[in-house]
Short mmCIF file of C-alpha atoms (C1' of nucleotides) in Angstrom, two decimals:
data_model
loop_
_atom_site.label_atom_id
_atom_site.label_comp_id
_atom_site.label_asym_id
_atom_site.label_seq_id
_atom_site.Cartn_x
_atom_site.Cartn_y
_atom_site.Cartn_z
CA UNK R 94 -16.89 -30.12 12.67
CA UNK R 95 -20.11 -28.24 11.07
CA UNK R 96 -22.48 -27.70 13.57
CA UNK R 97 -24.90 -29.82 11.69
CA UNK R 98 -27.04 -27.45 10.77
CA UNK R 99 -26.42 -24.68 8.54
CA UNK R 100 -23.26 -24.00 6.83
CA UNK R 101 -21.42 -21.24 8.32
CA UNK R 102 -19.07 -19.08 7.04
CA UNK R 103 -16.50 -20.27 8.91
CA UNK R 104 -16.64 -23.59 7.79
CA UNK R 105 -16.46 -22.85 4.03
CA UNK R 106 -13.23 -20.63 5.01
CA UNK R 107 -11.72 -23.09 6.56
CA UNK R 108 -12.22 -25.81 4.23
CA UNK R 109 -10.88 -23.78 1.39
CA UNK R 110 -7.93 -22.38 3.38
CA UNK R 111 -7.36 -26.51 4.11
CA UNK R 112 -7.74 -27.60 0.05
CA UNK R 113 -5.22 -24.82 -0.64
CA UNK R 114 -2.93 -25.88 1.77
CA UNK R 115 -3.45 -29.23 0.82
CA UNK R 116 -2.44 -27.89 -2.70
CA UNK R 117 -5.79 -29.07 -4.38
CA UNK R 118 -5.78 -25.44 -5.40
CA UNK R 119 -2.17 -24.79 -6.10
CA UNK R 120 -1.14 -20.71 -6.24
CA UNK R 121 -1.92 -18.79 -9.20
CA UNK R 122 -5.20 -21.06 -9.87
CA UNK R 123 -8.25 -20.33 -10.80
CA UNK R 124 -10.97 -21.27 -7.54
CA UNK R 125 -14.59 -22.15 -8.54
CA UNK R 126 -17.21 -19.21 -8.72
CA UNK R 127 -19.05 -18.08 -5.89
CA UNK R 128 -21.94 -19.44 -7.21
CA UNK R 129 -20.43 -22.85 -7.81
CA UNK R 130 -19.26 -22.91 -4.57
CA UNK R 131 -22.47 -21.55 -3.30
CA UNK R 132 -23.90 -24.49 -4.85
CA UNK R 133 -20.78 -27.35 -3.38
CA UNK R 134 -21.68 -26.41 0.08
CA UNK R 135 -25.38 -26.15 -0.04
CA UNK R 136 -25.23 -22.18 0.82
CA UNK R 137 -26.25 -18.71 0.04
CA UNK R 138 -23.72 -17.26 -2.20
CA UNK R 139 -24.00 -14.18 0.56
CA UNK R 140 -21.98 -17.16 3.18
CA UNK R 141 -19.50 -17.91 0.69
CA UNK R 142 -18.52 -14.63 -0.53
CA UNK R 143 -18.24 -13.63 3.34
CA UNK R 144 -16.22 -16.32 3.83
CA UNK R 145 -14.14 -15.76 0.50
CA UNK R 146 -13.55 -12.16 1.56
CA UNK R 147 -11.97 -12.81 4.97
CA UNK R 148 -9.60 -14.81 3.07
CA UNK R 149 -9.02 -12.18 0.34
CA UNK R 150 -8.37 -9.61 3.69
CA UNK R 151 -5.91 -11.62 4.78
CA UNK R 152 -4.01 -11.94 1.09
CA UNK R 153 -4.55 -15.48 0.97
CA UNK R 154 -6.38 -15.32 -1.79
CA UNK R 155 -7.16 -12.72 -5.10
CA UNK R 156 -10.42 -11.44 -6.13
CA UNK R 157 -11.29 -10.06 -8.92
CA UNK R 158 -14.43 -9.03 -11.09
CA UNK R 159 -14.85 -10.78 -14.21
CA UNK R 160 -11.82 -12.84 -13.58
CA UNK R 161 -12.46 -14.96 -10.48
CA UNK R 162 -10.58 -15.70 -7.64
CA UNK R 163 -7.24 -16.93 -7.31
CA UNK R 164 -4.67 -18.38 -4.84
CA UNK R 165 -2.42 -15.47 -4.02
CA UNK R 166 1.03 -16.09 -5.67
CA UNK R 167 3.15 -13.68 -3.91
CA UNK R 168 1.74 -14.57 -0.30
CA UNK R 169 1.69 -10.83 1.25
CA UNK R 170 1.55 -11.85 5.13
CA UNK R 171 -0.21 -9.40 7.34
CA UNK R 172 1.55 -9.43 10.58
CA UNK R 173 -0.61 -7.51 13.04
CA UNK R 174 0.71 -5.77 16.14
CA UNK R 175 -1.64 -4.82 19.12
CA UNK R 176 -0.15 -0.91 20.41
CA UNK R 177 -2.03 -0.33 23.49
CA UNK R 178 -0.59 2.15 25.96
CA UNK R 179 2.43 1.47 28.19
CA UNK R 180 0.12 0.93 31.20
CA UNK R 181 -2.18 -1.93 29.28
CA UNK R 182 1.13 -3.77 28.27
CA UNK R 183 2.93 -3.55 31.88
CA UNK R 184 -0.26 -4.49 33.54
CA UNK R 185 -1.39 -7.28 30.99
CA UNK R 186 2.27 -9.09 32.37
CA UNK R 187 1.25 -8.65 35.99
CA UNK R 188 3.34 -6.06 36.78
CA UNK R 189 2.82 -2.91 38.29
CA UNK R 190 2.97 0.11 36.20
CA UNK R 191 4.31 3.67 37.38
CA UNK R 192 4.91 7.13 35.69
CA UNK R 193 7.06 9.74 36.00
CA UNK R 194 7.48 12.98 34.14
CA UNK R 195 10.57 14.04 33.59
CA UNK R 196 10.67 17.00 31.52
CA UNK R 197 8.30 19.41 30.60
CA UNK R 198 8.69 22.63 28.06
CA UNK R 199 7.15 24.75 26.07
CA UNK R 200 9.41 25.32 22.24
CA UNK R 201 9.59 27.07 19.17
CA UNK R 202 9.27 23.38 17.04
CA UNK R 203 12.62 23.06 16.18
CA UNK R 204 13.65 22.50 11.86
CA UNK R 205 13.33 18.71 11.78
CA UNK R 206 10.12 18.70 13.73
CA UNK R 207 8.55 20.94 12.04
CA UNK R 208 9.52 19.49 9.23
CA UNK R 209 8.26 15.69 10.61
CA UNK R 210 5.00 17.03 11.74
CA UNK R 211 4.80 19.56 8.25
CA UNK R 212 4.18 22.62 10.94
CA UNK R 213 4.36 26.48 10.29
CA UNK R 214 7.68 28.18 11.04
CA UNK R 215 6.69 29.90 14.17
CA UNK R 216 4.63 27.02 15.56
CA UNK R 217 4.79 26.10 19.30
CA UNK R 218 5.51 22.52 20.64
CA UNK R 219 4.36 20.84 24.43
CA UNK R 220 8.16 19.08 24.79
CA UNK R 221 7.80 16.45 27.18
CA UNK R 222 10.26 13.40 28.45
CA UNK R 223 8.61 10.39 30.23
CA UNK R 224 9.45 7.44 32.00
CA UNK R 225 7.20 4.38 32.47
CA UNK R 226 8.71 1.38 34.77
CA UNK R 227 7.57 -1.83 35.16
CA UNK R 228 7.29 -3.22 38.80
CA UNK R 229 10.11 -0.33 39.26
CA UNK R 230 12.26 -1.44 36.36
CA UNK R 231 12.61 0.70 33.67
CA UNK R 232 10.64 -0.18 30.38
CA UNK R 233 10.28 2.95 28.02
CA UNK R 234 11.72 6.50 27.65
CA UNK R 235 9.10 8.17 26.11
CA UNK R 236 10.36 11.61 24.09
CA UNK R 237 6.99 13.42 22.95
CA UNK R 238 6.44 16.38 21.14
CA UNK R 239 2.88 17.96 21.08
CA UNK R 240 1.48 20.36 18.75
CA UNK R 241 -0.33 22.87 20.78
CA UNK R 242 -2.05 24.47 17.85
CA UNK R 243 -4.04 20.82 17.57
CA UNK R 244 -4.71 20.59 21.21
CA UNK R 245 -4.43 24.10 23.34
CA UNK R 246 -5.76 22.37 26.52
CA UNK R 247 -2.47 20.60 26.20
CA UNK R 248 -0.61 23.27 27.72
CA UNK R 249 -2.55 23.73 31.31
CA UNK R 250 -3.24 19.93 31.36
CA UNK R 251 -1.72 18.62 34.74
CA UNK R 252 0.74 15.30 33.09
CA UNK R 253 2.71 14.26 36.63
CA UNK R 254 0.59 11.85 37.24
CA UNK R 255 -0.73 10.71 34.07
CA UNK R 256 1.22 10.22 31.11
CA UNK R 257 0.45 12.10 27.40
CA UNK R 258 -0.53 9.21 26.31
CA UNK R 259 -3.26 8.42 27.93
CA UNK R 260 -4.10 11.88 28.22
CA UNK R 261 -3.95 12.64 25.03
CA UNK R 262 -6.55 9.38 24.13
CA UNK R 263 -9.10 11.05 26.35
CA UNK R 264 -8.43 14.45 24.39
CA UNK R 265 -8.18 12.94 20.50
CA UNK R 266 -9.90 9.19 20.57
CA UNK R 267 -9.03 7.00 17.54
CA UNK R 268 -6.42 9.22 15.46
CA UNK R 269 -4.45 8.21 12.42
CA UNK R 270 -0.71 7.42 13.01
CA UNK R 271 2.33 6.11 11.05
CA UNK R 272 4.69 3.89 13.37
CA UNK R 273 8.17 3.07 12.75
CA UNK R 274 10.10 0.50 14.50
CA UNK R 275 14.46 0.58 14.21
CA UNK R 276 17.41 -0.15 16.58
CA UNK R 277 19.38 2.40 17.87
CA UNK R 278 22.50 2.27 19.99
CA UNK R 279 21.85 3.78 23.83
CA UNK R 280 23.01 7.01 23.99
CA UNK R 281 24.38 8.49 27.66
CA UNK R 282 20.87 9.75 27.91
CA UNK R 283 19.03 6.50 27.17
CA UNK R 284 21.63 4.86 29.21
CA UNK R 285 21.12 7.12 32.23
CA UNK R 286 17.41 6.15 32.44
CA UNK R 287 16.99 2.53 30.77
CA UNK R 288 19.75 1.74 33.55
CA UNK R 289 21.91 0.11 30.99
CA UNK R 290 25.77 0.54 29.45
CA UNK R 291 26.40 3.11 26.68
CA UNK R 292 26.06 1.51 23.31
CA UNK R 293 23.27 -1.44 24.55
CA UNK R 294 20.72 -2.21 21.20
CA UNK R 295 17.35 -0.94 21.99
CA UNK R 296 14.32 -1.05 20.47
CA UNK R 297 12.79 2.11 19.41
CA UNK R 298 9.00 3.34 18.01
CA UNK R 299 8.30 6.22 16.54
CA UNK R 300 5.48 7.82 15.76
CA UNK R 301 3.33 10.45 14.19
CA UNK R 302 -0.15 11.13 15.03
CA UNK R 303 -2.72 13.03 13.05
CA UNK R 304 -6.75 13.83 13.68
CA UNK R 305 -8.47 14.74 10.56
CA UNK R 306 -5.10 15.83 8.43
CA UNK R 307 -3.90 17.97 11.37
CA UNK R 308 -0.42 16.98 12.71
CA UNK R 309 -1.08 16.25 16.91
CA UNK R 310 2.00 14.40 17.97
CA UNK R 311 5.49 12.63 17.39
CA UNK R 312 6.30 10.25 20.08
CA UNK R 313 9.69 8.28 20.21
CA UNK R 314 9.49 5.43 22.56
CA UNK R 315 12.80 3.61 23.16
CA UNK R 316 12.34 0.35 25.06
CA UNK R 317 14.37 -1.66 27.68
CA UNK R 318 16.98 -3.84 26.75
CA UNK R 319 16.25 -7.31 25.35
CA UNK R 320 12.42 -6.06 24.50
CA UNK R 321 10.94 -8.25 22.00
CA UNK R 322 7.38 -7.27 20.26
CA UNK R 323 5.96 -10.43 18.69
CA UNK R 324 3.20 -12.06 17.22
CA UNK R 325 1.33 -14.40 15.46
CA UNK R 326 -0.37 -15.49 12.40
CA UNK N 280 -20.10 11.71 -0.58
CA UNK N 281 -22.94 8.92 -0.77
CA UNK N 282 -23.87 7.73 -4.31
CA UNK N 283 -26.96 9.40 -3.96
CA UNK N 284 -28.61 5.78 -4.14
CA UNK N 285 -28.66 3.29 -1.37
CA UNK N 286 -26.62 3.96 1.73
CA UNK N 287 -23.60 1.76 2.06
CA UNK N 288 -21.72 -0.04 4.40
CA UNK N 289 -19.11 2.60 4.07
CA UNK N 290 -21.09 5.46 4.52
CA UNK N 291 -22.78 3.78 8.08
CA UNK N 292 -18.90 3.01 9.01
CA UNK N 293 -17.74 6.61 8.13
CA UNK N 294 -20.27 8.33 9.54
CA UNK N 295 -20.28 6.11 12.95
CA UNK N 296 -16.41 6.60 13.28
CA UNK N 297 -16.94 10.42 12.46
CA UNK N 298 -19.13 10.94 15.40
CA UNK N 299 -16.57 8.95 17.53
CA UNK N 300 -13.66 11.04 16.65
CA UNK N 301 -15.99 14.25 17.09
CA UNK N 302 -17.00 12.77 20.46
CA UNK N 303 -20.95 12.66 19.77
CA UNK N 304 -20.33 9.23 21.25
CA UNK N 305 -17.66 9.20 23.77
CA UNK N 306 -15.03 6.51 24.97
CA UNK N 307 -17.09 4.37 27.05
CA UNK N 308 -20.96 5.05 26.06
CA UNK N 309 -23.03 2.61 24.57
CA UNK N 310 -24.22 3.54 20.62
CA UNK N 311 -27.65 2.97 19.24
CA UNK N 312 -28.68 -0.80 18.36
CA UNK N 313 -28.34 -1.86 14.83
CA UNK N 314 -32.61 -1.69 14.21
CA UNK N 315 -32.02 2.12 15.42
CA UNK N 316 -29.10 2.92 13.17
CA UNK N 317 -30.62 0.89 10.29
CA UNK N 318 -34.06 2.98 10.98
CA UNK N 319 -32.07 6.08 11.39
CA UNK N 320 -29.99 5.62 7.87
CA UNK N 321 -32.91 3.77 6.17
CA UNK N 322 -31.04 0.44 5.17
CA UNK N 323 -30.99 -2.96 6.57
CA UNK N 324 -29.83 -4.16 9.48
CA UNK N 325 -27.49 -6.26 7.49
CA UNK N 326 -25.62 -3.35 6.39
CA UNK N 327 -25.31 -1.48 9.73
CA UNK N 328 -24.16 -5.07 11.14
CA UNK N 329 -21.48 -5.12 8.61
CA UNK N 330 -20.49 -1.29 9.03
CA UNK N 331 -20.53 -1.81 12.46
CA UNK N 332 -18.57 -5.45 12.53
CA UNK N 333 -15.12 -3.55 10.43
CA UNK N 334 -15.57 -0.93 13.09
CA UNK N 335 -15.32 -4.31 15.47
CA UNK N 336 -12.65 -5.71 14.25
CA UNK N 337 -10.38 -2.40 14.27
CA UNK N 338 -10.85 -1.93 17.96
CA UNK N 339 -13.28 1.20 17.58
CA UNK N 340 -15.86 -0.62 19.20
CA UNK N 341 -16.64 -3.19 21.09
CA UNK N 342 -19.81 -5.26 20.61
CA UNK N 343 -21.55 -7.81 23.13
CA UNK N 344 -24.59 -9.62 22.75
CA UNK N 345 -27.66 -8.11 24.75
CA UNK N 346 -25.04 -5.51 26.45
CA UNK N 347 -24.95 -3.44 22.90
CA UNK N 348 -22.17 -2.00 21.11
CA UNK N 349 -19.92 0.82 22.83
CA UNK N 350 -16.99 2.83 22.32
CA UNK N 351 -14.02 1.19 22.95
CA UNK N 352 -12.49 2.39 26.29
CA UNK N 353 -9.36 1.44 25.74
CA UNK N 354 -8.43 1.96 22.74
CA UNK N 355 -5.99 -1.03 21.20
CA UNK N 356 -4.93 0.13 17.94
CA UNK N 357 -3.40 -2.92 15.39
CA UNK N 358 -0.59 -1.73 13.64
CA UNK N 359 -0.61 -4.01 10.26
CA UNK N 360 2.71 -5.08 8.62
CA UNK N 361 2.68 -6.70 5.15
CA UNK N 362 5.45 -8.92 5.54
CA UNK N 363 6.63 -10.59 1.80
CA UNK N 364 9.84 -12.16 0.77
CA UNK N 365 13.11 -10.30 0.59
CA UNK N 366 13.25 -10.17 -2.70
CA UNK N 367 9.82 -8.36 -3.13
CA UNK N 368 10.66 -6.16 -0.22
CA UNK N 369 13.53 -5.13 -2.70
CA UNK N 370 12.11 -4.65 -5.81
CA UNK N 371 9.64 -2.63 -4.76
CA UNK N 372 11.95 0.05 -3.63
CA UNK N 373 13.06 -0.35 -7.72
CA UNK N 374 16.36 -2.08 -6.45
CA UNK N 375 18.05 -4.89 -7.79
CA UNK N 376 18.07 -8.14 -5.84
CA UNK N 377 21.01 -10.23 -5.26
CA UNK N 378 21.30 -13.49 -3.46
CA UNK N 379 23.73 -15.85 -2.05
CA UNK N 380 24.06 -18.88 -0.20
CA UNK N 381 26.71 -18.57 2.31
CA UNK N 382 26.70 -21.71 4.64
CA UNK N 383 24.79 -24.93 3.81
CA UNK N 384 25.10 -28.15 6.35
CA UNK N 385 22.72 -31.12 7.59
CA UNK N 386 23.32 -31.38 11.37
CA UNK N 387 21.54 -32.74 14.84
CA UNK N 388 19.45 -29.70 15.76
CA UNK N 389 20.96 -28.26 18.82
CA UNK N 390 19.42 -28.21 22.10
CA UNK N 391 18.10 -24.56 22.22
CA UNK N 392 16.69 -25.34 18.79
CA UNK N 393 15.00 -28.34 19.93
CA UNK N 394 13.10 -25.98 22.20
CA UNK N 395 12.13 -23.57 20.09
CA UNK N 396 10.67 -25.73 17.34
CA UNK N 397 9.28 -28.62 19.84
CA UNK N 398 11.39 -31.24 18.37
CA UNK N 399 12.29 -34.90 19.14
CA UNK N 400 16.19 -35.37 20.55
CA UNK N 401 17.19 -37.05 17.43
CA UNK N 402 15.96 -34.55 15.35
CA UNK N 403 17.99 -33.11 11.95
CA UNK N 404 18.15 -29.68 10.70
CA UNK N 405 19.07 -28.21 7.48
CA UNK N 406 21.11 -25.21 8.93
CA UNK N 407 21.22 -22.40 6.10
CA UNK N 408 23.14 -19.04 5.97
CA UNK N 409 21.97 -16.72 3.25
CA UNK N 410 22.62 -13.20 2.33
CA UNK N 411 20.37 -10.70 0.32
CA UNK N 412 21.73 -7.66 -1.71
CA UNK N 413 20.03 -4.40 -2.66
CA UNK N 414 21.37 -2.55 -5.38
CA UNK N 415 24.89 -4.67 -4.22
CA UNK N 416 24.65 -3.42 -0.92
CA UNK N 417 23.91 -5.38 2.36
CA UNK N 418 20.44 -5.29 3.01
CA UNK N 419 19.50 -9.08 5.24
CA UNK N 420 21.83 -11.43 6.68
CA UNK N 421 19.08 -15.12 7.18
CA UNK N 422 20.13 -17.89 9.35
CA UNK N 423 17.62 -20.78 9.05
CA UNK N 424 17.02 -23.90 10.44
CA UNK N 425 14.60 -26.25 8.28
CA UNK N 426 13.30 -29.52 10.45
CA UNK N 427 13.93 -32.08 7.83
CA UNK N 428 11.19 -34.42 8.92
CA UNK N 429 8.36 -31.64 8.39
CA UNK N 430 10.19 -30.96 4.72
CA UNK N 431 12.23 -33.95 2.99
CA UNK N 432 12.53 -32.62 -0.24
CA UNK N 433 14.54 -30.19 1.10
CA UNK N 434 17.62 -31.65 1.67
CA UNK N 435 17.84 -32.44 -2.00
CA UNK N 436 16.32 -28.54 -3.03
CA UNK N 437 19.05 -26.38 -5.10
CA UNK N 438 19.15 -23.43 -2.91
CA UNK N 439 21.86 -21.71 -4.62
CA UNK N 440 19.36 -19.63 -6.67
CA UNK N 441 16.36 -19.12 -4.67
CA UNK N 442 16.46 -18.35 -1.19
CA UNK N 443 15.04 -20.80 1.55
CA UNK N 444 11.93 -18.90 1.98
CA UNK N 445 10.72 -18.48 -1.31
CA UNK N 446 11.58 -22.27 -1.96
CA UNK N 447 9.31 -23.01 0.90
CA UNK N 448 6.74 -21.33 -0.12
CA UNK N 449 6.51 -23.28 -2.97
CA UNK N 450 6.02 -26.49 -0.99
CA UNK N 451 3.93 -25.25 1.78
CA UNK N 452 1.97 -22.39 0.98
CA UNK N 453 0.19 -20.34 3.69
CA UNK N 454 1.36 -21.54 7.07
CA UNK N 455 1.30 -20.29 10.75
CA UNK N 456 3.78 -18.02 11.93
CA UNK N 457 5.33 -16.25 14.88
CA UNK N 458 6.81 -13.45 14.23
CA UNK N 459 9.24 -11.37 16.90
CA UNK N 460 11.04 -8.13 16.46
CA UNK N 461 14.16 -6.88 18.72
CA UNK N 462 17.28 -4.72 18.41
CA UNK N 463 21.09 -6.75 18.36
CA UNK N 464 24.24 -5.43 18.22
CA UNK N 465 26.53 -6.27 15.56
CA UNK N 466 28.95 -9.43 16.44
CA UNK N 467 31.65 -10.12 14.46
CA UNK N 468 30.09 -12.20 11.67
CA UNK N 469 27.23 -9.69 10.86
CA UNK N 470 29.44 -7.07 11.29
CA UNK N 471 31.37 -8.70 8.45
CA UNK N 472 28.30 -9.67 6.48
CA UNK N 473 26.19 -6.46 6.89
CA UNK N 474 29.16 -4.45 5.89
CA UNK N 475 29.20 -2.69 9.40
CA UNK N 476 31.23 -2.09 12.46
CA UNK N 477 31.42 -4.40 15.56
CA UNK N 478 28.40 -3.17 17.70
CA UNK N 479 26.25 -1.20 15.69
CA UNK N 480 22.45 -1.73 16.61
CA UNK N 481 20.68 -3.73 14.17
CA UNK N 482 16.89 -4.47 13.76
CA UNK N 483 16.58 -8.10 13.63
CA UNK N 484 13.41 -10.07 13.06
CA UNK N 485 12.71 -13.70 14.29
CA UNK N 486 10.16 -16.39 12.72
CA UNK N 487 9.60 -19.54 13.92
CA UNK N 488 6.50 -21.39 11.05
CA UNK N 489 4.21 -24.33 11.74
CA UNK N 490 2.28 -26.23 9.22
CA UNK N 491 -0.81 -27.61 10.32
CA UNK N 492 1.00 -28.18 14.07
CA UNK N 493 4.41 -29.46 12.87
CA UNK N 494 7.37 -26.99 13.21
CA UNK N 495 8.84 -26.13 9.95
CA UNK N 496 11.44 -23.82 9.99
CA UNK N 497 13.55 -21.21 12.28
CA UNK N 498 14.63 -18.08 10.99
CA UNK N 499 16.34 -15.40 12.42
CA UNK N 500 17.02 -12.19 9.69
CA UNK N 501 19.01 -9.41 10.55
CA UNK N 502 18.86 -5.86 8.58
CA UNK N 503 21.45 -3.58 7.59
CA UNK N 504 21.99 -0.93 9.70
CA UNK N 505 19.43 1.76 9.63
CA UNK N 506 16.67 -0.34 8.77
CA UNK N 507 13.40 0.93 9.66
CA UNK N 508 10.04 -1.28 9.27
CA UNK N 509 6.62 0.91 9.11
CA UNK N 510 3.28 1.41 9.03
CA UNK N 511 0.33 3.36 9.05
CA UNK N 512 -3.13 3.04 10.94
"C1'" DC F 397 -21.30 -7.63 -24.05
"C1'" DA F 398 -21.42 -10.96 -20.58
"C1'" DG F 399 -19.39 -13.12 -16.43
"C1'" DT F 400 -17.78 -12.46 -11.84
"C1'" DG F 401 -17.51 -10.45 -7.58
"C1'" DG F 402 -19.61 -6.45 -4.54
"C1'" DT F 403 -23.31 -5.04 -2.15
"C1'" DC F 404 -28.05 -4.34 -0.44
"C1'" DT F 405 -32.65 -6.06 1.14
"C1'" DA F 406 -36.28 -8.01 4.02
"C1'" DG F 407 -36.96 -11.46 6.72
"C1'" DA F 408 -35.75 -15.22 9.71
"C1'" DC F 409 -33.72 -17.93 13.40
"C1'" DC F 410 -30.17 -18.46 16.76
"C1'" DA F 411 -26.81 -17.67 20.79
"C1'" DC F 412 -25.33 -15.20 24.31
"C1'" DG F 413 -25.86 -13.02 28.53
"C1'" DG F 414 -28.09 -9.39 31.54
"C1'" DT F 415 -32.25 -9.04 34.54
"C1'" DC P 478 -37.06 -14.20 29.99
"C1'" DC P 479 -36.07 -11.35 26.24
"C1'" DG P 480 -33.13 -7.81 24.01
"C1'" DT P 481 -29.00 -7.47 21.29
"C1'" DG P 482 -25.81 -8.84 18.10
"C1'" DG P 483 -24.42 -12.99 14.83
"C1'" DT P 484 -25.53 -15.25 10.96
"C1'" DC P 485 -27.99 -17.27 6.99
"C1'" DT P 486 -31.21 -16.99 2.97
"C1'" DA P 487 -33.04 -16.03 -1.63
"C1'" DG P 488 -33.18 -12.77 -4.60
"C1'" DA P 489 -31.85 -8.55 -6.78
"C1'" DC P 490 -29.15 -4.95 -8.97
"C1'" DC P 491 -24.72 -2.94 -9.71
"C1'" DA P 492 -19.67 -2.25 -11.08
"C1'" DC P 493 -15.82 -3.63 -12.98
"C1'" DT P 494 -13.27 -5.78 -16.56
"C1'" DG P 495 -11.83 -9.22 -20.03
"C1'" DG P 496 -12.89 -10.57 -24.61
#
DNA sequence: CAGTGGTCTAGACCACGGT
DNA sequence: CCGTGGTCTAGACCACTGG
């Protein structure tokens, strides 16, 4: 329903997601020109092209100068995943989140790490192991390594009763990462604090954490068993 | 580097996040209205407001009428996964695709089924079992459920060539989805199929697709072992 | 070269939501 | 009430790219 007033943006999206969906504009085809379309609804061209690029950001559709605009032909979903931290998710369910830190060292970066995290030989690492429960259960084994050479305060910071996580959010807001989700089998270790047999599928995310091209942090994060990460759209 | 001309969008949205991440504005405080910043760059408000609306709608910041625009507190980062058809997943790593159809029967969807996709008692399924190849090898065992009633022409579709999904994406285009990750282990018959022994932790992926409110298909694909699914952000 | 999308402007009105 | 963001307009110039 248009409000009855102006054309928004919203409606023209919507009513060109519907007419490709509706196959009036099939995939691979050529849509009309801003302009025309500017002129269909009665609009700036400045709605339509706002409307036309939300559905180009969500690879529904193809722009391109000169060209036009066409109906994406190899649809490219975008499946988008909130991460918050462990505390946000438990407590989102209701539940009541607590912490515990398990192991805390200070390394030489071992090969592979340094090699992960592209760090100098001789460079020294925050080693930490984490759990976080959920009303008491356990939900995540958190294995972090911190690069102390990208955050020094690191290594007096008191983590017992908060984990690196959050800690490290107050430290380093709004960072660049790469995630990585896989299965992996529970090891004895895994086993001993996800309370659950040898050999059990879990679901495991990895990550590396930059700020401004310096390497801050790899983080594996192995989750209970039978934890499912969904979403829609 | 601005283009020396007019300020952009991108240079308000740069600059803004820069003084996040150097903590000029911290987690929490509440930023300059968009007449300030658009005084203080010497643009239009109309460019700060879009600058500031993709800073928005990553989670930087968070924007309320009258309140004003502050620094996201909590900081709930969206991981983005472009999720295409197997076969493009393939290619792309310069493999060569392979596909077969492995099982192939029109039955009463089962009760758990009839859950899932919110269907009527009687309802019929096209149950499907395909398998994809890269470079020979294992790489996605699908087992897929198509509701009949949402899709008729299916039943009479030639799906010994092209796989279920990129046959329905030829009949309906750009649909809702719910996606759902987890780790399995192995049973016997993916075992067998993925080329792998009894047990082995595999990342599987579950879809359930709606068009305009009617449930389409069920699809449940499981990777080869050592799959990993990533992302940056 | 010319057509199409990409962006910016200056101004306007509106909607939400604190005070 | 009234400040702040949300959106729309009409017009302009620019950048890319296909012919």
């Amino acid at each position: 329903m248009t409000t009855g007033q102006k054309v928004s943006f919203q409606d023209i999206r919507n009513e060109v997601l519907a007419r490709i969906q509706q196959r009036v504009w099939v995939p691979g085809s050529l849509l009309p020109t801003e302009h025309e379309l500017a002129e269909e609804f009665g609009c700036a061209r400045a709605t339509v092209n706002r409307a036309m690029r939300e559905l180009a950001d969500r690879g529904i559709i193809d722009r391109k100068r000169k060209s036009g605009t066409r109906v994406n032909i190899s649809p490219v979903k975008q499946a988008t995943f909130e991460i918050s931290i462990v505390r946000q998710t438990i407590e989102d369910m209701n539940a009541v989140y607590r912490y515990s830190l398990v192991h805390r060292s200070l390394n030489q970066a071992p090969a592979w790490l340094r090699a992960q995290l592209d760090l100098e030989d001789a460079a020294q690492v925050l080693h930490l192991n984490c759990m976080h429960y959920s009303d008491n259960r356990p939900f995540q084994f958190e294995e972090r390594w911190i690069n102390t050479a990208a955050v020094p305060s690191v290594v007096d910071a008191d983590l017992t009763d908060t984990g690196p996580n959050e800690w490290l959010l107050t430290e380093i807001p709004f960072s660049n990462a790469e995630i990585a989700f896989t299965a992996v089998s529970a090891d004895s270790k895994l086993s001993d604090f996800l309370a659950t047999p040898t050999g059990t599928p879990l679901f495991q995310m990895e990550r590396t954490t930059w700020f401004q091209d310096t390497p801050v942090t790899f983080v594996r994060m192995t989750f209970h068993q039978g934890y499912q990460m969904s979403t829609r759209y």
